[in-house]
GROMACS .gro file of C-alpha atoms in nm:
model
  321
    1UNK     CA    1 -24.416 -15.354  -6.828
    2UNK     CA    2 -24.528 -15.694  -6.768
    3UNK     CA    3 -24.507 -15.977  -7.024
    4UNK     CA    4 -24.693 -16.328  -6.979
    5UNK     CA    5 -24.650 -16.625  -7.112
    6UNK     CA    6 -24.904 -16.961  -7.050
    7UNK     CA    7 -24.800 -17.310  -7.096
    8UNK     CA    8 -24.975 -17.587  -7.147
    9UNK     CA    9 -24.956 -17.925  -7.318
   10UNK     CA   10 -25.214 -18.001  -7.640
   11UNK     CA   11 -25.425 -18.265  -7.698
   12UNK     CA   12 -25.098 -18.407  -7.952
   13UNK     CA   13 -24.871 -18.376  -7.642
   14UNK     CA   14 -24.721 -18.022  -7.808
   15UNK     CA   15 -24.628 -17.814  -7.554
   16UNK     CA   16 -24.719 -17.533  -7.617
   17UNK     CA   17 -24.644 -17.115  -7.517
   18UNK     CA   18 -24.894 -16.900  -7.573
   19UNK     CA   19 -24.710 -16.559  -7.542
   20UNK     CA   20 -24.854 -16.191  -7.471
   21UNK     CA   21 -24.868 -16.001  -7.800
   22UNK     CA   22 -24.671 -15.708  -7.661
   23UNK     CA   23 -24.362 -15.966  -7.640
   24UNK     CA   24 -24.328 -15.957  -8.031
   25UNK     CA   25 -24.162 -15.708  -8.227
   26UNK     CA   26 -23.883 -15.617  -7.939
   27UNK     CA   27 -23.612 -15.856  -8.009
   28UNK     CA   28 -23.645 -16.022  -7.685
   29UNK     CA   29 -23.503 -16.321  -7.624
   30UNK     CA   30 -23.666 -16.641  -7.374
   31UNK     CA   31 -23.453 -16.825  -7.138
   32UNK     CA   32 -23.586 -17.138  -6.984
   33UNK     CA   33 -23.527 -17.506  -6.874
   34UNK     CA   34 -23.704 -17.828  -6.971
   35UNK     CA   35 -23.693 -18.163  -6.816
   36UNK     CA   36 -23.734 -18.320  -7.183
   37UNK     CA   37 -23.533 -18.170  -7.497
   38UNK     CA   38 -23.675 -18.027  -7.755
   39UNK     CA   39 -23.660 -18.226  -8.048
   40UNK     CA   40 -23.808 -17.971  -8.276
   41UNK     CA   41 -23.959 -17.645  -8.253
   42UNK     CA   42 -24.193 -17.354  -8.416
   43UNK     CA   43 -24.274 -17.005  -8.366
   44UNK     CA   44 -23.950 -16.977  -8.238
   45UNK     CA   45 -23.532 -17.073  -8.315
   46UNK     CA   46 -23.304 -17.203  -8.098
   47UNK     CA   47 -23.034 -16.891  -8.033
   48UNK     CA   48 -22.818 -17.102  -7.755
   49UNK     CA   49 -22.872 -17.451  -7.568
   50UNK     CA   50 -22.621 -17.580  -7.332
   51UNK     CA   51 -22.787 -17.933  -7.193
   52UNK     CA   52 -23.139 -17.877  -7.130
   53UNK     CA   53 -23.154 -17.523  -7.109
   54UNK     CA   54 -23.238 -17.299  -7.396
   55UNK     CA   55 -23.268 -16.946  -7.563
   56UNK     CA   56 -23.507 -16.868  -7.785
   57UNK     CA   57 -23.495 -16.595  -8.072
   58UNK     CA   58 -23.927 -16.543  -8.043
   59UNK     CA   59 -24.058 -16.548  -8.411
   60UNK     CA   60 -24.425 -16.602  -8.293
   61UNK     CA   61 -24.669 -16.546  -8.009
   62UNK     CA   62 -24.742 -16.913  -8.003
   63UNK     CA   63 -24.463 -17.146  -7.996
   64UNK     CA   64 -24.518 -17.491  -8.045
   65UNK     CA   65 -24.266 -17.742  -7.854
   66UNK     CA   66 -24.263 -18.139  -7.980
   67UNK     CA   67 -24.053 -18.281  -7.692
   68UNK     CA   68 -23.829 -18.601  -7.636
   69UNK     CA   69 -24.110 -18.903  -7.573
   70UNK     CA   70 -24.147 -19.051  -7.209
   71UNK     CA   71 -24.199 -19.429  -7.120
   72UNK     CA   72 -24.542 -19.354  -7.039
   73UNK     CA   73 -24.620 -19.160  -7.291
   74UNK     CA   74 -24.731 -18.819  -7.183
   75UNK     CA   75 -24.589 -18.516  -6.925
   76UNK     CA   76 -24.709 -18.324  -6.614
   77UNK     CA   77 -24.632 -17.995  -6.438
   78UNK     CA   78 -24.291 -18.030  -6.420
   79UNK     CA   79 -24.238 -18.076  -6.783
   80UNK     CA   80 -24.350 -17.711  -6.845
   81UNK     CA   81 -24.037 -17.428  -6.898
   82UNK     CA   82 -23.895 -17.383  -6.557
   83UNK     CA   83 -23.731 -17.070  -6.438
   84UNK     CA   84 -23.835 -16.869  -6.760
   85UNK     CA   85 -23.737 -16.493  -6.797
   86UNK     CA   86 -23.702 -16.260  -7.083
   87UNK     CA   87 -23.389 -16.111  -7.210
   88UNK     CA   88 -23.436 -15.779  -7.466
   89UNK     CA   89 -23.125 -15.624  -7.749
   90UNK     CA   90 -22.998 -15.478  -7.459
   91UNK     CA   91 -22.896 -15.781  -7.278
   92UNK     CA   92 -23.144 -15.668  -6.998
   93UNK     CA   93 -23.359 -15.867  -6.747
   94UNK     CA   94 -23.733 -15.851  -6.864
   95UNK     CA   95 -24.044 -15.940  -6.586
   96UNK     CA   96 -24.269 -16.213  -6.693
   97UNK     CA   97 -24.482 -16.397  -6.550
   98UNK     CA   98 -24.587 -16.753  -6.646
   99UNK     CA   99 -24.908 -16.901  -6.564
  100UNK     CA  100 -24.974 -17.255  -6.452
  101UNK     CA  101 -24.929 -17.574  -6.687
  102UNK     CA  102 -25.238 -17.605  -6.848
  103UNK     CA  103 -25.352 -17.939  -7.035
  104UNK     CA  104 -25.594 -18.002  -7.294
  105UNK     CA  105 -25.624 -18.386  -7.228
  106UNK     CA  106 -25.801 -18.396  -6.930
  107UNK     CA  107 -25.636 -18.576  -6.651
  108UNK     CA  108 -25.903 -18.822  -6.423
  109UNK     CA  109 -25.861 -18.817  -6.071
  110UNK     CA  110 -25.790 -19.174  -5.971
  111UNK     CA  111 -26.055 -19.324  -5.767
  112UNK     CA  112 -25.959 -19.593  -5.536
  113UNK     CA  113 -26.198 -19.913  -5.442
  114UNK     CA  114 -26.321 -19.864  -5.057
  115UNK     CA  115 -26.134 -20.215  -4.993
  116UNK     CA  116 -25.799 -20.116  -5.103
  117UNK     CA  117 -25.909 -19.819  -4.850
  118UNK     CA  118 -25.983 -20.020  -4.584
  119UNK     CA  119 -25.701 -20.266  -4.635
  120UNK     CA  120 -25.452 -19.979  -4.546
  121UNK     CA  121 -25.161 -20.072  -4.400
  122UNK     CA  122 -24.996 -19.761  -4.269
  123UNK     CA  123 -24.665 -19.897  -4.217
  124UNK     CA  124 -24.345 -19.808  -4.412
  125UNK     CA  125 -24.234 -20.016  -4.524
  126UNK     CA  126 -24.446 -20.316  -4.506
  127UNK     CA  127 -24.372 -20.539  -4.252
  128UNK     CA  128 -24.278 -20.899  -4.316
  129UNK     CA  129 -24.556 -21.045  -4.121
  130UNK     CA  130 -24.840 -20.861  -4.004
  131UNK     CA  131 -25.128 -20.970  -3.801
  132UNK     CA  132 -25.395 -20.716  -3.741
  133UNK     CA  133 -25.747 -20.830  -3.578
  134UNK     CA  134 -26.083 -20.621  -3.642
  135UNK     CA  135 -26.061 -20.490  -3.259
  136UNK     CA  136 -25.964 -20.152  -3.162
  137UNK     CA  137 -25.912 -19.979  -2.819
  138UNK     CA  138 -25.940 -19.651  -2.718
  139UNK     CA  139 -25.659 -19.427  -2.530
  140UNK     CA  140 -25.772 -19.107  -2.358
  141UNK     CA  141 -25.465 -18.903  -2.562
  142UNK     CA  142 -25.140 -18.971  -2.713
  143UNK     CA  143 -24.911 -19.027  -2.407
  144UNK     CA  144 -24.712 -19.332  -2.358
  145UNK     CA  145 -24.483 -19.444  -2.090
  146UNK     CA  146 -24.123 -19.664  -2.208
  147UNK     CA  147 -23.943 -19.884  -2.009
  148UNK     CA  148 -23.623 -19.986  -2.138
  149UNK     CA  149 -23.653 -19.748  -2.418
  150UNK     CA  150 -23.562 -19.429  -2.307
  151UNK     CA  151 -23.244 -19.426  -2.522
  152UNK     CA  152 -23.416 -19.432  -2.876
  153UNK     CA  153 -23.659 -19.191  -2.745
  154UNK     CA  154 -23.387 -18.901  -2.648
  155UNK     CA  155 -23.217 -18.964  -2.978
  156UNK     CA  156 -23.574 -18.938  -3.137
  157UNK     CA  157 -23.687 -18.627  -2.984
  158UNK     CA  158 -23.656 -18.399  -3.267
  159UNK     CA  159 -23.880 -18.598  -3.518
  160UNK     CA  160 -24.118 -18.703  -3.235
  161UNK     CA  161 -24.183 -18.354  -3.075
  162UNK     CA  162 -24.297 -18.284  -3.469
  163UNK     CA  163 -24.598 -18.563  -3.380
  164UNK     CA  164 -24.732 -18.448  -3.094
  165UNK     CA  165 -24.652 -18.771  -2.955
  166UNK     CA  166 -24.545 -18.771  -2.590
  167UNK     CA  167 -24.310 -19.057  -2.478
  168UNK     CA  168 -24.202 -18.978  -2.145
  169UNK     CA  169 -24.576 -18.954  -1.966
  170UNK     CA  170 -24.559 -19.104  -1.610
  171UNK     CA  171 -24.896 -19.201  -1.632
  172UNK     CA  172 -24.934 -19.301  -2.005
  173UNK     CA  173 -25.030 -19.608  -2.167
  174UNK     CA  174 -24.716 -19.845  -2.122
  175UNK     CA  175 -24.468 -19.957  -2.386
  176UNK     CA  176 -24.212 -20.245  -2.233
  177UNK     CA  177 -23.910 -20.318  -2.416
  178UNK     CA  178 -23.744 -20.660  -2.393
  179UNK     CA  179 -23.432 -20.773  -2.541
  180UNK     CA  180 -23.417 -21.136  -2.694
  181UNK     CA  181 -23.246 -21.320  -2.909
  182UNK     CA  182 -23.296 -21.233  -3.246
  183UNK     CA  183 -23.129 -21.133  -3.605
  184UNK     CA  184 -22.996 -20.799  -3.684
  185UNK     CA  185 -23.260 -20.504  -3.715
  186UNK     CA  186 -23.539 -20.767  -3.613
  187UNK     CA  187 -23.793 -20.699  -3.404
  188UNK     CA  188 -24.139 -20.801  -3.275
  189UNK     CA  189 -24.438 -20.540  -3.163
  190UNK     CA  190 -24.783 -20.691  -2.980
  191UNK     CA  191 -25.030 -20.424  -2.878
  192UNK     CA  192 -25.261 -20.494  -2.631
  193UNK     CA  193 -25.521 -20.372  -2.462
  194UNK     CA  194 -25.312 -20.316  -2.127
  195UNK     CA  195 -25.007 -20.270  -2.306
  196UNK     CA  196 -24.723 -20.267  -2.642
  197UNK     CA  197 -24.451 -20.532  -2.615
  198UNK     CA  198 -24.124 -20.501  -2.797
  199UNK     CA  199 -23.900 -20.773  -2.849
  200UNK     CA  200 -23.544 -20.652  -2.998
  201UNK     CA  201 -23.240 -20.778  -3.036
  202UNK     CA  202 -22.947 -20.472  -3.095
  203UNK     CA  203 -23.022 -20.082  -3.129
  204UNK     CA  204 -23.174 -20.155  -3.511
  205UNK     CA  205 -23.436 -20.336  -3.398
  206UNK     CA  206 -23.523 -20.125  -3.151
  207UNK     CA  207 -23.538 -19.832  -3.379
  208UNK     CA  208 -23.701 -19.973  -3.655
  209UNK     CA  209 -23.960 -20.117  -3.385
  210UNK     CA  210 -24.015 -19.730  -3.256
  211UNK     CA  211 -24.059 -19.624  -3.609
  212UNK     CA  212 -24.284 -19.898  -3.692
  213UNK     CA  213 -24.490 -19.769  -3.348
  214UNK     CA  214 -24.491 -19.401  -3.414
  215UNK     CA  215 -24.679 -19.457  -3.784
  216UNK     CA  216 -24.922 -19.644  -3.592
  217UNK     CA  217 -25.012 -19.454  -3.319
  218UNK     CA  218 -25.004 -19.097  -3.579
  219UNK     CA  219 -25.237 -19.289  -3.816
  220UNK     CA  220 -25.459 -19.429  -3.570
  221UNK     CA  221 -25.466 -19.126  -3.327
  222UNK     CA  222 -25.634 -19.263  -3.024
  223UNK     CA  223 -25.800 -19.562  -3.107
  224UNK     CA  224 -25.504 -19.874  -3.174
  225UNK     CA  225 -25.574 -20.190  -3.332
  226UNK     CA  226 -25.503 -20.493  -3.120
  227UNK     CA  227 -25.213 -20.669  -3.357
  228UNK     CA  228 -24.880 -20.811  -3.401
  229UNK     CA  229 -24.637 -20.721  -3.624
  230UNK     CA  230 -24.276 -20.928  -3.690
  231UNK     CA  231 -24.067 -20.726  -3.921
  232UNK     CA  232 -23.634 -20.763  -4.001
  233UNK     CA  233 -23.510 -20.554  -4.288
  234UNK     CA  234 -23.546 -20.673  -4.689
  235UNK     CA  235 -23.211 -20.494  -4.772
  236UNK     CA  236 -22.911 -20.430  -4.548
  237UNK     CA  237 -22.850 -20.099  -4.754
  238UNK     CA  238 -23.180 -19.879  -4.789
  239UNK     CA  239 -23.083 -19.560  -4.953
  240UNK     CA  240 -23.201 -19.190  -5.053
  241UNK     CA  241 -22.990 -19.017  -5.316
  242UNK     CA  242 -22.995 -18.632  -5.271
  243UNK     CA  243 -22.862 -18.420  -5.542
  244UNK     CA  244 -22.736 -18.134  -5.394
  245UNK     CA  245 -22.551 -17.989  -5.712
  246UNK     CA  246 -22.817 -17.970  -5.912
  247UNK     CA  247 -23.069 -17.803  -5.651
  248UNK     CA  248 -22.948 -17.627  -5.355
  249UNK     CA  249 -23.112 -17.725  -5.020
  250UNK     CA  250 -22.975 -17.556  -4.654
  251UNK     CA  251 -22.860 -17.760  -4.357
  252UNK     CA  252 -23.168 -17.739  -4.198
  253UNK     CA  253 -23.368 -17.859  -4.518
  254UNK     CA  254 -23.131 -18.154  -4.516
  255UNK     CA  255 -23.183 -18.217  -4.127
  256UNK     CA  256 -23.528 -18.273  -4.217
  257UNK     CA  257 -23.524 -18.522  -4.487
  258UNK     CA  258 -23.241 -18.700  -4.246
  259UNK     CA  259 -23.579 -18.738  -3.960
  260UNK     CA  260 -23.758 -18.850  -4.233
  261UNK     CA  261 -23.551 -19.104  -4.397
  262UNK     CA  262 -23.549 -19.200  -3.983
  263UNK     CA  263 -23.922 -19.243  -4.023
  264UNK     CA  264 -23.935 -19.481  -4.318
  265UNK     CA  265 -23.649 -19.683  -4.182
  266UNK     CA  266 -23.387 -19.555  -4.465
  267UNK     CA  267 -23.025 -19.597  -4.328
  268UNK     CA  268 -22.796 -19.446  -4.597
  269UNK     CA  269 -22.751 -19.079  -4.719
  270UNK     CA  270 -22.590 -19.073  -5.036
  271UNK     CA  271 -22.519 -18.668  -5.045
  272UNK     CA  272 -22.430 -18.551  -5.456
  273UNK     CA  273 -22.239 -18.236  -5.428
  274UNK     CA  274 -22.057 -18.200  -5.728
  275UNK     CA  275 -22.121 -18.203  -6.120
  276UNK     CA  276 -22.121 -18.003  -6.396
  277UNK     CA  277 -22.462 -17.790  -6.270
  278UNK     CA  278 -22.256 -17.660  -5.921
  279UNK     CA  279 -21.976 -17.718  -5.684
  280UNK     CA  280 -22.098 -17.755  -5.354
  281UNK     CA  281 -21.811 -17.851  -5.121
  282UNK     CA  282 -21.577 -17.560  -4.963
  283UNK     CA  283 -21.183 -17.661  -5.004
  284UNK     CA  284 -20.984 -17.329  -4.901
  285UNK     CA  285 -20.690 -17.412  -5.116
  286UNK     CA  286 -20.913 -17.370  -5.412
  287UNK     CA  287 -21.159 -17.076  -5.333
  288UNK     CA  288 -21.327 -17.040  -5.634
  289UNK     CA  289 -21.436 -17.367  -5.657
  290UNK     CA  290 -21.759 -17.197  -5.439
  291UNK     CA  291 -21.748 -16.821  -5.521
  292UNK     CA  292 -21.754 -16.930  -5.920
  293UNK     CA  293 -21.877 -17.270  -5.895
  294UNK     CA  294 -22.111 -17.290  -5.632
  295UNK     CA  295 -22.348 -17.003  -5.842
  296UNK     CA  296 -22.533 -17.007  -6.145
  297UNK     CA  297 -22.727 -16.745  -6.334
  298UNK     CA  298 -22.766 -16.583  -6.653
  299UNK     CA  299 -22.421 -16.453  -6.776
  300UNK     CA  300 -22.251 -16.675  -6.464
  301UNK     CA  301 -22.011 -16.903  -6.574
  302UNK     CA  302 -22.254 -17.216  -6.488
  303UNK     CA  303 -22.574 -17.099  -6.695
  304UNK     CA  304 -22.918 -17.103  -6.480
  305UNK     CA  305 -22.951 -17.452  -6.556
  306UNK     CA  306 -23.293 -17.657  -6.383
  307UNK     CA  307 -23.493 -17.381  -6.388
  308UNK     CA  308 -23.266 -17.178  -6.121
  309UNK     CA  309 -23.359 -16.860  -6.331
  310UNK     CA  310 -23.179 -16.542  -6.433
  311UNK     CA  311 -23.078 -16.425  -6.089
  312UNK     CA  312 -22.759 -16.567  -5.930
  313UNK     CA  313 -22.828 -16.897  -5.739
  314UNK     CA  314 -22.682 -17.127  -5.536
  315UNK     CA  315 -22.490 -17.215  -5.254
  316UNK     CA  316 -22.219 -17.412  -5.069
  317UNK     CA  317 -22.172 -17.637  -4.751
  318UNK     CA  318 -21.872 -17.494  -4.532
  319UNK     CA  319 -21.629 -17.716  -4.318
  320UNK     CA  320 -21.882 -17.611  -4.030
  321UNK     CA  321 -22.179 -17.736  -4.203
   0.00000   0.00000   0.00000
């Protein structure tokens, strides 16, 4: 049998679960996580809640949820139950299915002025100084021919084959590198009609200057502004923070934020792979640091906190990975 259960948010900010009828009357019990606590509740009574996930002892086929308040004063998607499943007397897995978060406030699409539109810059991050003219050129296709660059563009490959953008044409539209003097990451791009110069100073500069050239030749596709663009770094330490031990991600998930962070010019990982939610990291001395700790799941030793669910989840990097 299948039970449902819709969420959505009322025109109070209740969130609020509107239950199939056939739930009632079985003793079932309804396991889910919430990005906001629950600061108090009806239709239903809180049986178990270990951080922010909860069990619920169903009184009701409408439960009414008045969360912790936000900064800005309202919630989206995310703040519906995550990873919800049904548990009956028997301790037994129940299917449900839960619909999309529905709210009773309608949300406007923003509309944005055509001059904010047209003022685009499609460079992350903005460049210190940037000096585009109203004058575009066409190029017959995305091919480009380096000189002096051929370095960044091997150690590139991966994230540029993902463009389409082809580097290594003998007969593409030239891009001349130049080294100069100049401050750490720094750099200096002119785009011509005939040609792109770089000026760089150390293998930064000519990075970020690549970077800075691939977002402008994927937004503009094959017609380039004529500009000039002098950019160094704001920060020496421009960061991501990935929080592997609260949500699993593979190796090659990981590979792929590392091309992007590449991209937008980040240059530190900072990799979170233990905390209370999961163990991530394999040490063979202590095994079950990752065949206990690495898993979560109803009746698991780490509860299916952040909406990982009843089944068992999880996962663990090896001293190969």
């Amino acid at each position: 049998m299948l039970f449902k259960i819709n969420p959505s948010f009322t025109k109070k900010n209740q969130l609020k679960l509107d239950l199939s009828k056939n739930i009632l009357g079985r003793n079932f019990k309804l396991c889910f996580s919430l990005v906001y606590s629950i600061k108090s509740i009806e239709g239903a009574k809180i049986l178990k809640q270990i951080g922010r996930y909860y069990e619920l002892d169903i009184k009701d086929n409408i439960i009414i949820i008045n969360l912790q308040s936000t900064k800005i004063g309202s919630y989206n998607k995310s703040c519906g139950p995550e990873g919800a499943f049904l548990i009956n007397k028997n301790d037994e897995y129940q299917n449900l299915k839960v619909g999309e978060v529905f709210f009773e406030n309608e949300i406007k699409k923003i509309k944005y002025d055509q001059k904010v539109i047209e003022k685009f810059i499609p460079i992350i991050p903005q460049p210190t100084k940037l000096l585009i003219k109203n004058n575009y050129f066409e190029i017959l296709n995305t091919n480009f021919k380096i000189m002096n660059g051929e370095d960044i563009i091997n150690n590139t490959q991966n994230l540029i084959s993902k463009l389409n953008i082809n580097f290594s044409s003998s007969g593409g539209f030239p891009i001349v590198f130049k080294k100069v003097a100049m401050n750490k990451d720094e750099y200096f791009i002119k785009i011509t009609k005939n040609k792109i110069d770089i000026a760089y100073h150390d293998y930064g500069g000519k990075y970020y200057a690549t970077m800075t050239l691939i977002q402008i030749i994927y937004f503009y596709k094959y017609k380039l502004p004529i500009c000039e663009i002098h950019d160094k770094p704001k920060y020496s330490w421009r960061g991501m923070h990935l929080d592997c031990a609260r949500q699993f991600y593979s190796i090659e998930e990981i590979k792929r934020i590392l091309d992007y962070m590449s991209l937008f010019k980040l240059n530190r990982f900072h990799w979170h792979l233990t905390d209370n939610e999961a163990w991530r990291v394999e040490i063979k001395k202590y095994p079950e640091l990752i065949s206990e700790g690495s898993y979560r799941g109803y009746n698991m030793k780490i509860p299916p906190f952040y909406g990982s669910g009843y089944s068992k989840y999880g996962g663990f990097y090896s001293h190969e990975d």
